[in-house]
XYZ file of C-alpha atoms in Angstrom:
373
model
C 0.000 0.000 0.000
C 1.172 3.662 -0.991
C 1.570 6.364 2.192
C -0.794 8.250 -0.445
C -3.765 6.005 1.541
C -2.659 7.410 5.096
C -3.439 11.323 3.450
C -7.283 9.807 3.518
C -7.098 7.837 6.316
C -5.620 10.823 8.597
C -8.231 13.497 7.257
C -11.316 12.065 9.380
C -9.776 13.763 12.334
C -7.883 16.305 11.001
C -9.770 18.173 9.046
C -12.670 18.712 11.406
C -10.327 19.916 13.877
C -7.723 22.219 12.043
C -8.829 25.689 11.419
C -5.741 27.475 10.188
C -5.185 31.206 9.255
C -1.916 32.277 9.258
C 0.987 31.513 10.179
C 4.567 33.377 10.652
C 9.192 32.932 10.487
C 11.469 33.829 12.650
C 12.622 37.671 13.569
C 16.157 37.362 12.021
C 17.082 39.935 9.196
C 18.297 38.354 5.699
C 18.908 40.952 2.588
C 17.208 38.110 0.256
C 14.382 39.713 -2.332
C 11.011 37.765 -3.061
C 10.498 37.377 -6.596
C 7.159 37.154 -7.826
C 5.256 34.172 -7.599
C 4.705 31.534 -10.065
C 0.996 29.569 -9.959
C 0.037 28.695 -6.889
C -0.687 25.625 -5.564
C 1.120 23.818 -8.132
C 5.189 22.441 -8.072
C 6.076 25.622 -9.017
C 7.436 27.746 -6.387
C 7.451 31.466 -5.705
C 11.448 31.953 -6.058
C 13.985 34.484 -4.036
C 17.500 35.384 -3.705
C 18.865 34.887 -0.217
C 19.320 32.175 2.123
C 16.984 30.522 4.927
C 17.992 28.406 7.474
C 16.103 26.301 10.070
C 17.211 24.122 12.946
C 15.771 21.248 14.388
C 14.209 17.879 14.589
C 16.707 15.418 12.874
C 13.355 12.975 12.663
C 12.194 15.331 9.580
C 15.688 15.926 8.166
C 15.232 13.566 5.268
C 12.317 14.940 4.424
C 13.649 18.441 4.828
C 16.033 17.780 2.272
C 14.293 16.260 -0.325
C 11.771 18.949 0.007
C 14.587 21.810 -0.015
C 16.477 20.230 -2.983
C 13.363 20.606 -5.004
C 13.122 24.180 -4.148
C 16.721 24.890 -5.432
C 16.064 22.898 -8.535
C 13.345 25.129 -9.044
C 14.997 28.862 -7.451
C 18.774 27.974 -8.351
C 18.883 31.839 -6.506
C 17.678 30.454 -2.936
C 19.570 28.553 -0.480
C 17.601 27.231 2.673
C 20.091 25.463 4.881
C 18.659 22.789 7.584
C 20.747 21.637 10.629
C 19.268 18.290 12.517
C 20.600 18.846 15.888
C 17.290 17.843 17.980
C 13.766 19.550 18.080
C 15.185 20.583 22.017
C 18.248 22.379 20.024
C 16.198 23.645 17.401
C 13.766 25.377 19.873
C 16.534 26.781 21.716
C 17.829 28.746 18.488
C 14.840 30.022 17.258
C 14.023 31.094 20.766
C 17.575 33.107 20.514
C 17.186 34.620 16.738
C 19.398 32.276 15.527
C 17.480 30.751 13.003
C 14.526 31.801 11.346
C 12.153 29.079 11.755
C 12.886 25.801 14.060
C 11.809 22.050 12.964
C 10.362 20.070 16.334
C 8.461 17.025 17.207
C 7.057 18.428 19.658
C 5.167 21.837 20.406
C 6.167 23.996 22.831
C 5.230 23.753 25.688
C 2.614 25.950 27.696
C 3.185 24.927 31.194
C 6.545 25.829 33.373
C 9.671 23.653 32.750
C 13.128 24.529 34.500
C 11.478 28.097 35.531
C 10.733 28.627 31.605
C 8.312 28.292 29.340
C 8.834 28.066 25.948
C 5.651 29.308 23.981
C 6.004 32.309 26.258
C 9.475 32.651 25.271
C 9.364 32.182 21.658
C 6.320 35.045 22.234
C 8.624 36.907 23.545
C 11.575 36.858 21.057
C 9.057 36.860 17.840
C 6.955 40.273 18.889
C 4.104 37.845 18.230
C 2.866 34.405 18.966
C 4.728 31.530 17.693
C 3.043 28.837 15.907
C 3.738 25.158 15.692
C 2.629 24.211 12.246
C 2.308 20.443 11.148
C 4.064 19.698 8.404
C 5.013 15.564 8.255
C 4.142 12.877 9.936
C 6.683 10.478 10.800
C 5.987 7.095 12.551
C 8.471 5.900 14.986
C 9.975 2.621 14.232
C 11.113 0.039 17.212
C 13.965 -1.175 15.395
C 16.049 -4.037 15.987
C 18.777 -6.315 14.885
C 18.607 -9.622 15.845
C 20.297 -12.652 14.035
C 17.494 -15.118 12.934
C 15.082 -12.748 13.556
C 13.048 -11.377 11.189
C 9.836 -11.014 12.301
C 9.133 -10.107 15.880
C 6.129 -8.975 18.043
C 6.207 -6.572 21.037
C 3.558 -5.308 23.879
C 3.808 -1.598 25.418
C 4.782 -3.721 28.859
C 7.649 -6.020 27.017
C 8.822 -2.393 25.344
C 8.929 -0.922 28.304
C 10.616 -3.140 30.025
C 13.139 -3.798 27.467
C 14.195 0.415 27.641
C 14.028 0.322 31.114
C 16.546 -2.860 31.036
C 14.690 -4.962 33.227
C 14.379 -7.347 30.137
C 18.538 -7.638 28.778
C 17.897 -10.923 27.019
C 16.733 -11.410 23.762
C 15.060 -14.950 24.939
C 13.739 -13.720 27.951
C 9.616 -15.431 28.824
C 8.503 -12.383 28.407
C 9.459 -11.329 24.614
C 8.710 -15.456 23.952
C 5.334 -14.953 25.072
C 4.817 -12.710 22.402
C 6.504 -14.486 19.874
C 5.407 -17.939 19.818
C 6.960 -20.338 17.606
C 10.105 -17.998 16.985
C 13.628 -19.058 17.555
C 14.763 -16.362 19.842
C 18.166 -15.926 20.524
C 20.173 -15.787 24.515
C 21.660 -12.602 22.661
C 22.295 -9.608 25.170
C 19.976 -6.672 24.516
C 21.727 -3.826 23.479
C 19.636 -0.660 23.609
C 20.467 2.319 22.188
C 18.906 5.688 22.967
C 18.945 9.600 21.886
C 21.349 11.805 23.673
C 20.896 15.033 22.649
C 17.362 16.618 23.095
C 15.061 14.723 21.018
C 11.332 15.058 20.601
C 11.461 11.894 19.084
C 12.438 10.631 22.281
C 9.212 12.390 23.991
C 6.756 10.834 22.013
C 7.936 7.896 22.674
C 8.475 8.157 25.991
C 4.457 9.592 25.441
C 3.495 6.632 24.006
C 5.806 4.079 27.200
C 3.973 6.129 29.402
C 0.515 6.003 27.989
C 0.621 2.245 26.960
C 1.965 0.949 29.881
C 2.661 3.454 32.618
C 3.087 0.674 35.126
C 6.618 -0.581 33.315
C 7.444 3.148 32.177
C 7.457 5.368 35.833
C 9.475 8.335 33.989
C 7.668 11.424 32.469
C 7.449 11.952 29.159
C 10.499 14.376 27.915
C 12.754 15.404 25.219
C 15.269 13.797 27.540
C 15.669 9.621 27.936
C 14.648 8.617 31.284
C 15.697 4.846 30.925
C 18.545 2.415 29.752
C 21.144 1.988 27.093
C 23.500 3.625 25.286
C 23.032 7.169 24.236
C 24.014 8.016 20.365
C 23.493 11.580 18.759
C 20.584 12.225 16.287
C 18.376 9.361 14.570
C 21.660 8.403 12.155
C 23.363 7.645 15.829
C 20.671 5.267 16.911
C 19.938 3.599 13.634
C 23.837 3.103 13.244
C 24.187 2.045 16.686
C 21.610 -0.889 15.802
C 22.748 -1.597 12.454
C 26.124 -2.793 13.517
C 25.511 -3.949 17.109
C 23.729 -7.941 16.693
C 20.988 -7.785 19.614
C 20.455 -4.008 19.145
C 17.359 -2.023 20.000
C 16.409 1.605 19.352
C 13.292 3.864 18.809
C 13.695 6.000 15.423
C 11.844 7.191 12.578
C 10.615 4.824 10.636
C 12.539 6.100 7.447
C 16.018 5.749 9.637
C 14.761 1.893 9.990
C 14.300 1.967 6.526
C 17.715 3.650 5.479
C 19.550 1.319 7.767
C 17.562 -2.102 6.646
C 16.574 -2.611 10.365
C 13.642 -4.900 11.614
C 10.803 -3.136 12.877
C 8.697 -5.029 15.717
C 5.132 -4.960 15.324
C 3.411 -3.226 18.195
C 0.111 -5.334 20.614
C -1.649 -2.332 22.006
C -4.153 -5.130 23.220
C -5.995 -5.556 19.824
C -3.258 -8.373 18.218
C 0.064 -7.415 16.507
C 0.098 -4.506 14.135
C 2.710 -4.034 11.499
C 4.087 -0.224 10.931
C 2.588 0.304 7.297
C 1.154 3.145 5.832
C -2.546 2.272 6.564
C -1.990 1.109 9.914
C -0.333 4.912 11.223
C -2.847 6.091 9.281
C -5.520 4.561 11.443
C -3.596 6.410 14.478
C -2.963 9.720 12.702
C -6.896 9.876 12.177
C -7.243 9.776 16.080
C -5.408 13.236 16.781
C -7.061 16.173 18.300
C -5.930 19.157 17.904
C -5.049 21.027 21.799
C -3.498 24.420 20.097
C -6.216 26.890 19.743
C -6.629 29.228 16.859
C -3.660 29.270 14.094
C -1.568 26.756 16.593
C -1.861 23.272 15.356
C -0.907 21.603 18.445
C -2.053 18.417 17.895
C -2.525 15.184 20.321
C -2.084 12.016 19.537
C -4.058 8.785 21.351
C -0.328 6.637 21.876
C -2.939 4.274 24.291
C -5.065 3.363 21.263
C -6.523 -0.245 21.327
C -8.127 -0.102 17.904
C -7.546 -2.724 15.565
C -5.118 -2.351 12.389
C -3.575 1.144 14.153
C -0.082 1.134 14.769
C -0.005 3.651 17.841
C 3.516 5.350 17.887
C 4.182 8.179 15.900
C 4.926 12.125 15.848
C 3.954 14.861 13.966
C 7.326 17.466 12.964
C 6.243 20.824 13.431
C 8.069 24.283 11.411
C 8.010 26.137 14.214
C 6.997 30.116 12.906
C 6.820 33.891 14.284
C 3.474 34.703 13.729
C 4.116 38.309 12.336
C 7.449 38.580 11.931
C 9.959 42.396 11.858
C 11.684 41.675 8.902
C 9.054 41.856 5.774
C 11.612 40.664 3.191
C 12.507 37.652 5.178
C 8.693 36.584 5.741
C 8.234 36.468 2.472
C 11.053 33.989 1.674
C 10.027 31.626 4.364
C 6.410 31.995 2.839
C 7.934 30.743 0.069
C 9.662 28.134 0.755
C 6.494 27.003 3.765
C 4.179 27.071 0.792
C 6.589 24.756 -1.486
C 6.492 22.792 1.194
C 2.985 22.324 2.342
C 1.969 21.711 -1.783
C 1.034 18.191 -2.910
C 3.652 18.098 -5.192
C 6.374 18.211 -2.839
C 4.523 16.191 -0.167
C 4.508 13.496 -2.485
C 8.158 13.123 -2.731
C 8.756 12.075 0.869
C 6.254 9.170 0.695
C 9.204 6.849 -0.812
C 11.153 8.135 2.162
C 8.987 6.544 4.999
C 6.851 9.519 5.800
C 3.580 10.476 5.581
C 2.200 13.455 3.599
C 0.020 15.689 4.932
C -4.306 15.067 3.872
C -4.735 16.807 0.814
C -7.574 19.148 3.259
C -4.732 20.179 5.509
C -2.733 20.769 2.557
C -5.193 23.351 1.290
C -5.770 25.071 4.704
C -1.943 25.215 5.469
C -1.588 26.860 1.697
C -4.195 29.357 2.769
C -2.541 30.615 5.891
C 1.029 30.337 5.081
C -0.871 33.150 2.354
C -1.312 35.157 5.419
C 1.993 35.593 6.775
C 3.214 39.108 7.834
């Protein structure tokens, strides 16, 4: 099945939900010119002169890229520059007008952390609200390399368990139970984990705590509560796994992919589902949205018992100024925002293991990304 099906699948909840009307970039200056538009809506994209860069969520950085090399294919005058150092990282530099527009898994957050909080920050160093902005879903793979193994079946309790590393054997009862009538190996589980800020790690730590809170006690954060070894960015992990035999990690699914890692299928309590394009799809169309007005917060039901729906995934926000000081610069990231929002260019990250956005969304993220000031 194509990841086109999960753009149909996702809209039942989506579209009902998301009411968008704007949305904004980042404060910093740039000397780059807008040229005028070519049709909108369409591959063609409104070129400039200048350079953009964004920061951020290394889960989306595939997708960034394909999406940014069609752009320059298209406005050989424009340059927009994306560094995957973690949606925590990412935040952090758009927060400080270092970047003009950050990439994160997560929204910001509204309630207190560490004294801060960072929608009221980004508020603060925008002149306006900030935004968080859906732009590709990305399903989180629990990848593995195991010798022999090529198919293989966890619960949120076994997961948990495994990341906490109160299960460190690869034929321990528990992951048997699971797997009847596979030859699992005594290999020692190696886990691997992010070590930079990671909202990849949060929503899965979201979906631990969710699933099965009893075998997860941390909170969910951008931070990894639990076992392992830590590795930088999804490459890390994925690379980690790929050359360690007994290996475990959480990363996006088109890491797993990449790195031709098994991916367990996930028992919510409704039987074994595989990570395909329907079954996140089945998820995705769970999501309410929690933002209110132009931010597209959105939440996503990681406790989900229904049948076929493979429950752990994330949503990569662009996070955006919602007026912005520097007019030029607005309309540049307008420009490149609306390339990236089309169908067009959606469509080339389905090969990629992600998800494009429903062809609805598409049209109301088109119309405010219109709006920006």
């Amino acid at each position: 099945m194509k990841i086109s099906r999960l753009g149909a699948m996702a809209s039942l909840a989506l579209v009902g939900s998301i009411a968008l009307t704007g949305c904004g970039s980042d404060n910093t200056g740039g000397d780059s010119a807008a040229a005028d538009s070519t049709a909108s809506g369409s591959a063609g994209a409104e070129c400039f002169d200048g350079t953009l860069s964004a920061e951020g969520s290394s889960a989306q950085k595939n997708a960034f890229e394909e999406v940014a090399a069609g752009f320059k294919s298209e406005c050989s005058g424009a340059q927009v520059n994306y560094n995957p150092s973690g949606s925590g990282a990412g935040i952090k530099q758009f927060i400080a007008g270092q970047v003009d527009f950050a990439g994160s898994d997560s929204a910001l957050k509204t309630v207190e952390k560490d004294g801060k909080i960072e929608a009221k920050e980004a508020e603060a160093a925008c002149g306006s609200p900030a935004w968080n902005i859906p732009m590709v879903t990305g399903p989180i793979a629990v990848a593995y390399n195991v010798k022999g193994v090529d198919k293989l079946n966890l619960t949120p309790a076994v997961a948990g368990d495994i990341f906490m590393g109160k299960i460190t054997t690869w034929n321990d009862p528990k992951i048997a139970a699971a797997n009847s009538g596979v030859q699992l190996p005594a290999t020692a589980i190696k886990v691997f984990f992010r070590s930079d800020e990671s909202g990849t790690t949060e929503n899965f730590t979201k979906y631990l705590k969710a699933a099965a809170p009893a075998n997860w006690p941390g909170e969910p954060a951008k931070t990894w509560d639990g076992k392992g070894e830590g590795k930088a960015k999804s490459a890390g992990v994925a690379e980690g796994v790929k050359s360690t035999d007994g290996g475990i990690t959480y990363v996006e699914w088109s890491y797993a992919k990449d790195n031709d890692l098994g991916v367990a299928a996930i028992d919510n309590g409704a039987g074994p589902v595989e990570l395909t394009s329907e079954s996140v799809g089945k998820a995705v169309a769970t999501a309410e949205q929690t933002g209110t007005g132009n931010d597209l917060a959105l939440k996503l039901d990681y406790a989900t018992k229904e049948a076929g729906a493979y429950p752990i995934n994330l949503v990569t926000y662009e996070i955006v100024c919602s007026k912005g000081k520097d007019a030029e610069k607005q309309k540049n990231i307008k420009a490149f925002l609306k390339y990236f929002a089309s169908e067009e260019a959606q469509k080339t990250i389905e090969e990629i293991g992600y998800a494009p956005l429903p062809a609805e969304v598409q049209t109301k993220v088109a119309t405010a990304i219109d709006a920006i000031s």
